[in-house]
XYZ file of C-alpha atoms in Angstrom:
359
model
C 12.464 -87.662 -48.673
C 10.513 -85.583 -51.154
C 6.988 -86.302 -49.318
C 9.297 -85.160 -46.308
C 10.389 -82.247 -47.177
C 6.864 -80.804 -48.654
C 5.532 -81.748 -45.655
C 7.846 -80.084 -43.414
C 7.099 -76.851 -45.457
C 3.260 -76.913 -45.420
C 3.328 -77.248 -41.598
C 5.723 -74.354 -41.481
C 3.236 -72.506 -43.490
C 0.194 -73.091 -41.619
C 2.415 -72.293 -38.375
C 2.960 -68.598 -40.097
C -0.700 -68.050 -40.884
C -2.059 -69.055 -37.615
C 0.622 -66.599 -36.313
C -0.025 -64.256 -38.249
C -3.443 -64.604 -37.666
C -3.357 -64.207 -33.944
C -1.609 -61.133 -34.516
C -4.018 -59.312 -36.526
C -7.199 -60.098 -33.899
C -5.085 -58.919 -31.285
C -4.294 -55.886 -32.787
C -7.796 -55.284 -33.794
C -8.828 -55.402 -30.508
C -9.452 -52.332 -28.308
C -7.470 -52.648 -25.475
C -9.952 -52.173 -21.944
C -9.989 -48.703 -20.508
C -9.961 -48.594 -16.657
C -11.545 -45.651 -15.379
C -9.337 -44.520 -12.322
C -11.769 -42.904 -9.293
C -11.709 -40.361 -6.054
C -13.000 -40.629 -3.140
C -14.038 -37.018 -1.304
C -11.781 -35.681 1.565
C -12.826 -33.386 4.324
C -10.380 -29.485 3.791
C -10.949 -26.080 4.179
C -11.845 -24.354 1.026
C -11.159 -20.324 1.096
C -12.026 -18.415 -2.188
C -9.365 -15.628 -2.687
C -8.428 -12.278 -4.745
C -5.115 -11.006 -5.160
C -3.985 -7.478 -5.177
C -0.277 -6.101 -5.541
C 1.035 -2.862 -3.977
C 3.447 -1.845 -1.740
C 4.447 -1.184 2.187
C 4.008 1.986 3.610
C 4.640 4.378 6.460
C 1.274 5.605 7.928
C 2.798 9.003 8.659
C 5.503 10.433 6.296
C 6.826 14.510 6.451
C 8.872 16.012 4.085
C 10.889 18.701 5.407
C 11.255 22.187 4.192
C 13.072 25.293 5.037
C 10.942 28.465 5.715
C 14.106 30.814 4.658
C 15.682 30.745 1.733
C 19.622 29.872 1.126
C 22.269 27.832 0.758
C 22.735 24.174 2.851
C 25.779 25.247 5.400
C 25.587 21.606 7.136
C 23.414 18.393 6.963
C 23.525 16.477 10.605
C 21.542 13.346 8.974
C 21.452 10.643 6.200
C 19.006 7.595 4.941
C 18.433 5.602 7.546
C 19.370 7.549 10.605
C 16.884 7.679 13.098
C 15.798 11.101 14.661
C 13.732 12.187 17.571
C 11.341 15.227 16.869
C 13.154 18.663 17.235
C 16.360 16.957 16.677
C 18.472 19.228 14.262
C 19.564 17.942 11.035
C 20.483 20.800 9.082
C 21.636 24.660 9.015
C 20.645 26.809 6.290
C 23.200 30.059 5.639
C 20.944 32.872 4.864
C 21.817 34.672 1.694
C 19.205 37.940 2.259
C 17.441 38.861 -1.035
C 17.775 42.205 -2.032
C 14.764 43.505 -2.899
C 13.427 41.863 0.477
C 15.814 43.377 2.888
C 15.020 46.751 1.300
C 11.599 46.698 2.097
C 12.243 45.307 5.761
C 14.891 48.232 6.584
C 12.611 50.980 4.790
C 9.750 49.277 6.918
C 11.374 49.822 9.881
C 12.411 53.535 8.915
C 8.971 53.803 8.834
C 7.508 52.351 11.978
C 10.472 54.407 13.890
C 9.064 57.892 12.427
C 6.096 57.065 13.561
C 6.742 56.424 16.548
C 8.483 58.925 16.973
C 6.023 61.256 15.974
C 3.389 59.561 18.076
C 5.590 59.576 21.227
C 6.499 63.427 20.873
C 2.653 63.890 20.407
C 1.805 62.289 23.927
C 4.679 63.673 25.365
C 3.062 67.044 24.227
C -0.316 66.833 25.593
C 0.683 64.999 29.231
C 0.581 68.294 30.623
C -2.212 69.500 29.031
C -4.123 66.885 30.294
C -2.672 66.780 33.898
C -4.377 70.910 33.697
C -7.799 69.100 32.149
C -7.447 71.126 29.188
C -8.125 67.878 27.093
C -10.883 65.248 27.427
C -9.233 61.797 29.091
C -10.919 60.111 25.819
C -8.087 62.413 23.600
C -5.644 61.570 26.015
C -5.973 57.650 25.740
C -6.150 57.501 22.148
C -2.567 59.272 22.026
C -1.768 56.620 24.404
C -3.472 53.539 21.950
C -1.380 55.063 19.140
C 1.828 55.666 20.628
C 1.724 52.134 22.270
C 0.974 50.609 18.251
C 3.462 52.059 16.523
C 6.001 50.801 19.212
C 4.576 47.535 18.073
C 5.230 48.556 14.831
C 8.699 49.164 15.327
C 9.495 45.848 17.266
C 7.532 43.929 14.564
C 9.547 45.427 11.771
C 12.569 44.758 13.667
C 12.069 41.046 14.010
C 11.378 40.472 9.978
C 14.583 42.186 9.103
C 16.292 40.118 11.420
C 14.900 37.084 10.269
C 15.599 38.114 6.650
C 18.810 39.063 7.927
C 20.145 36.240 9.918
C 17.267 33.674 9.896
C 16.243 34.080 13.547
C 14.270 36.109 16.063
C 15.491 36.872 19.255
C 11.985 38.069 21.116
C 10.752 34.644 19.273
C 13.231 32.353 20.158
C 12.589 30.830 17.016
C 15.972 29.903 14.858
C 14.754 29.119 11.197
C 18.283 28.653 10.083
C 18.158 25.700 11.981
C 16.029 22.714 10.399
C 14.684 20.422 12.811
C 12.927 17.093 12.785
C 9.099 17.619 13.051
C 8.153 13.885 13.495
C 10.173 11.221 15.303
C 11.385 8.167 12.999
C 13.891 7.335 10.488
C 15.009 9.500 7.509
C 14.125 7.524 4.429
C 15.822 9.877 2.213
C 17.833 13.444 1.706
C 17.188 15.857 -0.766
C 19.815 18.101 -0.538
C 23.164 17.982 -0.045
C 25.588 20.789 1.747
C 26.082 23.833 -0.727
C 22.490 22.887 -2.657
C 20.544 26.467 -2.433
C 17.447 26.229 -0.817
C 14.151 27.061 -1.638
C 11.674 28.364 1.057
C 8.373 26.997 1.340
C 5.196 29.678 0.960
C 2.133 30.007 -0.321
C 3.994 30.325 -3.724
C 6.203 27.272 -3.686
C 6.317 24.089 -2.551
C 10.307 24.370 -1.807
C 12.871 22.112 -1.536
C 12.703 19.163 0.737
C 15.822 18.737 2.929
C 14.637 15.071 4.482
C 11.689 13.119 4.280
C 10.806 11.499 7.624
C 8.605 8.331 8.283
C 7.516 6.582 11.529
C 8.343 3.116 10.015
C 6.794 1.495 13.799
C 3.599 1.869 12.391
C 3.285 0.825 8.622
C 0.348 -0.879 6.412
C 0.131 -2.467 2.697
C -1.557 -0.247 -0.020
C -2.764 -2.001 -3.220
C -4.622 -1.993 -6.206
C -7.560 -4.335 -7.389
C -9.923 -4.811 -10.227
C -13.115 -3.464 -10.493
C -14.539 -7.240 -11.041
C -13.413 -8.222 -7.666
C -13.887 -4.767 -5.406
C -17.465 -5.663 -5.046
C -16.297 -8.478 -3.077
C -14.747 -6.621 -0.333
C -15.813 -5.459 2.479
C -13.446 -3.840 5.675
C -12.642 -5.952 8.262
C -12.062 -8.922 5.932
C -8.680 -10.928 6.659
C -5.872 -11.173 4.680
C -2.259 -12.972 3.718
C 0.638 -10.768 2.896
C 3.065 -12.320 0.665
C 5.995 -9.612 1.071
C 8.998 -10.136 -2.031
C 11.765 -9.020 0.311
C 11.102 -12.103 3.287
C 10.977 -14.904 2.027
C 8.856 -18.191 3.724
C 7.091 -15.970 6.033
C 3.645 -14.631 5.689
C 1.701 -11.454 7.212
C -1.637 -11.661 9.151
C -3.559 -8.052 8.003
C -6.885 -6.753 7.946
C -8.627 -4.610 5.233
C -9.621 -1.694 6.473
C -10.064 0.705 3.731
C -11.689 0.489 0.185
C -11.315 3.658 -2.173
C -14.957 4.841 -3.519
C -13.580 6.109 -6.693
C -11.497 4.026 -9.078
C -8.688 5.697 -11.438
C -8.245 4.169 -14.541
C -4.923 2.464 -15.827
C -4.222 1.231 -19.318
C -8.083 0.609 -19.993
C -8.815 -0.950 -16.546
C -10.547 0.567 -13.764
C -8.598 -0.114 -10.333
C -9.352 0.476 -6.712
C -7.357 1.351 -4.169
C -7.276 -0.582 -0.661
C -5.213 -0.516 2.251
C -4.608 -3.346 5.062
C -3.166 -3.018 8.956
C -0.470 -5.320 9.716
C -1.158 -7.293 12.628
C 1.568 -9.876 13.297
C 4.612 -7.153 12.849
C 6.784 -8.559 15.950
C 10.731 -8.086 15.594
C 10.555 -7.920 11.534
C 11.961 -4.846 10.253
C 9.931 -3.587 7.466
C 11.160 -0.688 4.833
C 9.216 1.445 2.262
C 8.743 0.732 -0.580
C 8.509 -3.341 -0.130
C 6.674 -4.877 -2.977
C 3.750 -6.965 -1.503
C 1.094 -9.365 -2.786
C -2.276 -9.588 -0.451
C -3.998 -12.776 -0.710
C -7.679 -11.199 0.410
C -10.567 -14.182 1.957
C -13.996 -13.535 -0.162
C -15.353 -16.666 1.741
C -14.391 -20.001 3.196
C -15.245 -23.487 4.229
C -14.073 -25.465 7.092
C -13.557 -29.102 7.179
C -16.116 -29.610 4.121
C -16.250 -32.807 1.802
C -14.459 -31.653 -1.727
C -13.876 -33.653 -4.615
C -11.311 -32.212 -7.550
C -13.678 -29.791 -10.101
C -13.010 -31.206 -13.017
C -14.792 -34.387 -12.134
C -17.927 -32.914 -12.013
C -20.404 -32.889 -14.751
C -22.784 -30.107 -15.596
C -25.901 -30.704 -17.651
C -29.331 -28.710 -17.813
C -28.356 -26.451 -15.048
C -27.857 -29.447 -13.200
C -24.347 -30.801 -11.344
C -23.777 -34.377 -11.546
C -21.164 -36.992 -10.618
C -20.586 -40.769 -11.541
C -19.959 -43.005 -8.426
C -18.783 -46.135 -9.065
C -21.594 -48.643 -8.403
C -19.729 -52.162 -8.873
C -16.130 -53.011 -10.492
C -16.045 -49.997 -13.786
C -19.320 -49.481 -13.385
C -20.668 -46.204 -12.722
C -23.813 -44.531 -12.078
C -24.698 -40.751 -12.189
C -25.981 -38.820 -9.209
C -26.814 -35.139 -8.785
C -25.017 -33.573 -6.160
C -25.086 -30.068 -4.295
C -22.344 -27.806 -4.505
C -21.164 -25.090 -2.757
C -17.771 -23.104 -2.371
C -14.909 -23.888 -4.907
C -11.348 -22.680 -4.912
C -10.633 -23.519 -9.155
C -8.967 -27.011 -7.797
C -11.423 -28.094 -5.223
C -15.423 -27.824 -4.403
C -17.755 -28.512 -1.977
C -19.709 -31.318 -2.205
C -22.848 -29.975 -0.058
C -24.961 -33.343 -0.442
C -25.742 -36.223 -3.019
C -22.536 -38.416 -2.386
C -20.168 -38.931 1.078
C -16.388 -39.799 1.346
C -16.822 -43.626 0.830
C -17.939 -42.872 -2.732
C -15.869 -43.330 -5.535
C -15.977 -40.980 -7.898
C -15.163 -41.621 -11.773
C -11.802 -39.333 -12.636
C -13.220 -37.257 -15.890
C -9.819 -36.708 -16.925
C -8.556 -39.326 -17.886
């Protein structure tokens, strides 16, 4: 029983060191790597910039008063749409003084002269029915009378427009504000009782209702210097517009700024794009818009992923996959790339596999 027993234990310990002995040279062995591979595919490559900005109205008016006063009544708000010469507000004329002084002594004036010059002609009619004056004399009584009767009507019309806002001999009413484009009134910017400022040469004055034809609209945007030497008008381009969602917007560049304005340290260009494929979509200013510009593209070209490509010596290679994990390295050609894929131009075809360098 004794030989038994110590023989039972010295096969039980040569069982545990062969075990354990299989278990360290498998562990110590470095497991196989298998290299996974690509083959090319034929797709269109395009190589894009992006540039945000904004939609806007080609033509946009904001409209002023040309008399001074308070806002009596406002016909309009955001959103309406007018018709040009459409009224949309009154303006109550509130005279200033020192204005309506001058027009009344103004027309004092031009009434004593007239006077004067109508007595004078009046005067020498006879004398120059008897020929006791030259005709020459006679018509410049005439030339002067006939001005200062001018005068007097001219003087007459600015007090009444300081007066009441209107002309009578002009037919013009500038209490009454009207519409000088057709579209839709993006915003107000008064409201009834606001005094209003008149427009001259002095100020810009206060704008009652900007106007914008919103039929005919386009994208405006901003790129880098770095990329504006890529552009060129006419080129295509994707609008990406935050509002609409899963819809995109054929446009065409059609306008790069020559002079760049610089923002926080970076030089920026402006560009602007027509909006071809506008059909029932309603567009409003002020969208935010991204514009997805083509620099180039390739259609139906053999790509392979980027990142499997070496580069050594100025020199692009590949390694194609001659038998089972076995792979051989071949200079290729390439041309257009997107940052994902690029254009295998020649060296390899599609039934080439190509070893995955990221593995």
């Amino acid at each position: 029983m004794k030989n038994l027993f110590f023989g039972f234990l010295f096969a039980c310990l040569l069982g545990g060191i062969i075990w354990f002995a299989s278990f360290v040279i498998k562990k110590s062995k470095t497991p196989e790597i298998v290299y996974q591979t690509e083959q090319g595919t034929y797709i269109d490559i395009y190589k894009k910039t992006m540039a945000n900005g904004s939609i806007l109205p080609r033509k946009e008016v904001n409209v002023k008063s040309s008399v001074s006063g308070l806002l009596d009544e406002i016909y309009v708000g955001s959103g309406s749409i007018v018709t040009k010469g459409d009224l949309i507000a009154k303006i109550k004329i509130i005279p200033n003084t020192e204005n309506l002084t001058r027009a009344k002594a103004a027309v004092k004036a031009a009434k004593i002269n007239f006077d004067n010059a109508k007595l004078e002609l009046d005067r020498v009619k006879e004398l120059y029915t008897k020929e006791v004056i030259s005709k020459s004399e006679y018509d410049a009584l005439v030339f002067n009378y006939n001005v200062t009767q001018q005068q007097v009507v001219e003087a007459e019309e600015n007090l009444e427009v300081i007066q009441k806002g209107t002309s009578k001999n002009s037919g013009q009413v500038l209490s009454e504000i009207r519409a000088t484009i057709s579209g839709t009134i993006l915003s107000v910017g008064a409201l009834t009782g606001d005094q209003i400022t008149e427009s001259n040469n002095f100020s810009e004055g206060t704008t009652i209702a900007t106007i914008a034809d919103m039929e005919s609209v386009y994208f405006s945007g901003k790129v880098d210097e770095s990329e504006v030497g890529k552009l060129k008008e006419g080129m295509p381009v994707i609008l990406k517009i935050a509002a609409i969602e899963n819809k995109e917007f054929d446009a065409t560049l059609d306008f790069i700024s020559p002079k760049g304005a610089d923002e926080e340290g970076t030089v920026k260009f402006t560009i602007q794009a027509s909006i071809q494929n506008l059909d029932s979509t309603k567009l409003r200013a002020g969208y935010s818009a991204n514009a997805e510009i083509v620099l180039e593209e390739s259609e139906n070209v053999l790509a392979i992923s980027e990142g499997n490509v070496l580069f050594e010596d100025n020199k692009t290679f590949v390694e194609v996959e001659t038998t089972n994990q076995v792979f051989e390295k071949k200079e290729v050609e390439l041309g257009l790339s997107n940052g994902l894929k690029v254009e295998i131009i020649s060296g390899i075809d599609s039934t080439d596999k190509v070893k995955n360098q990221q593995f």
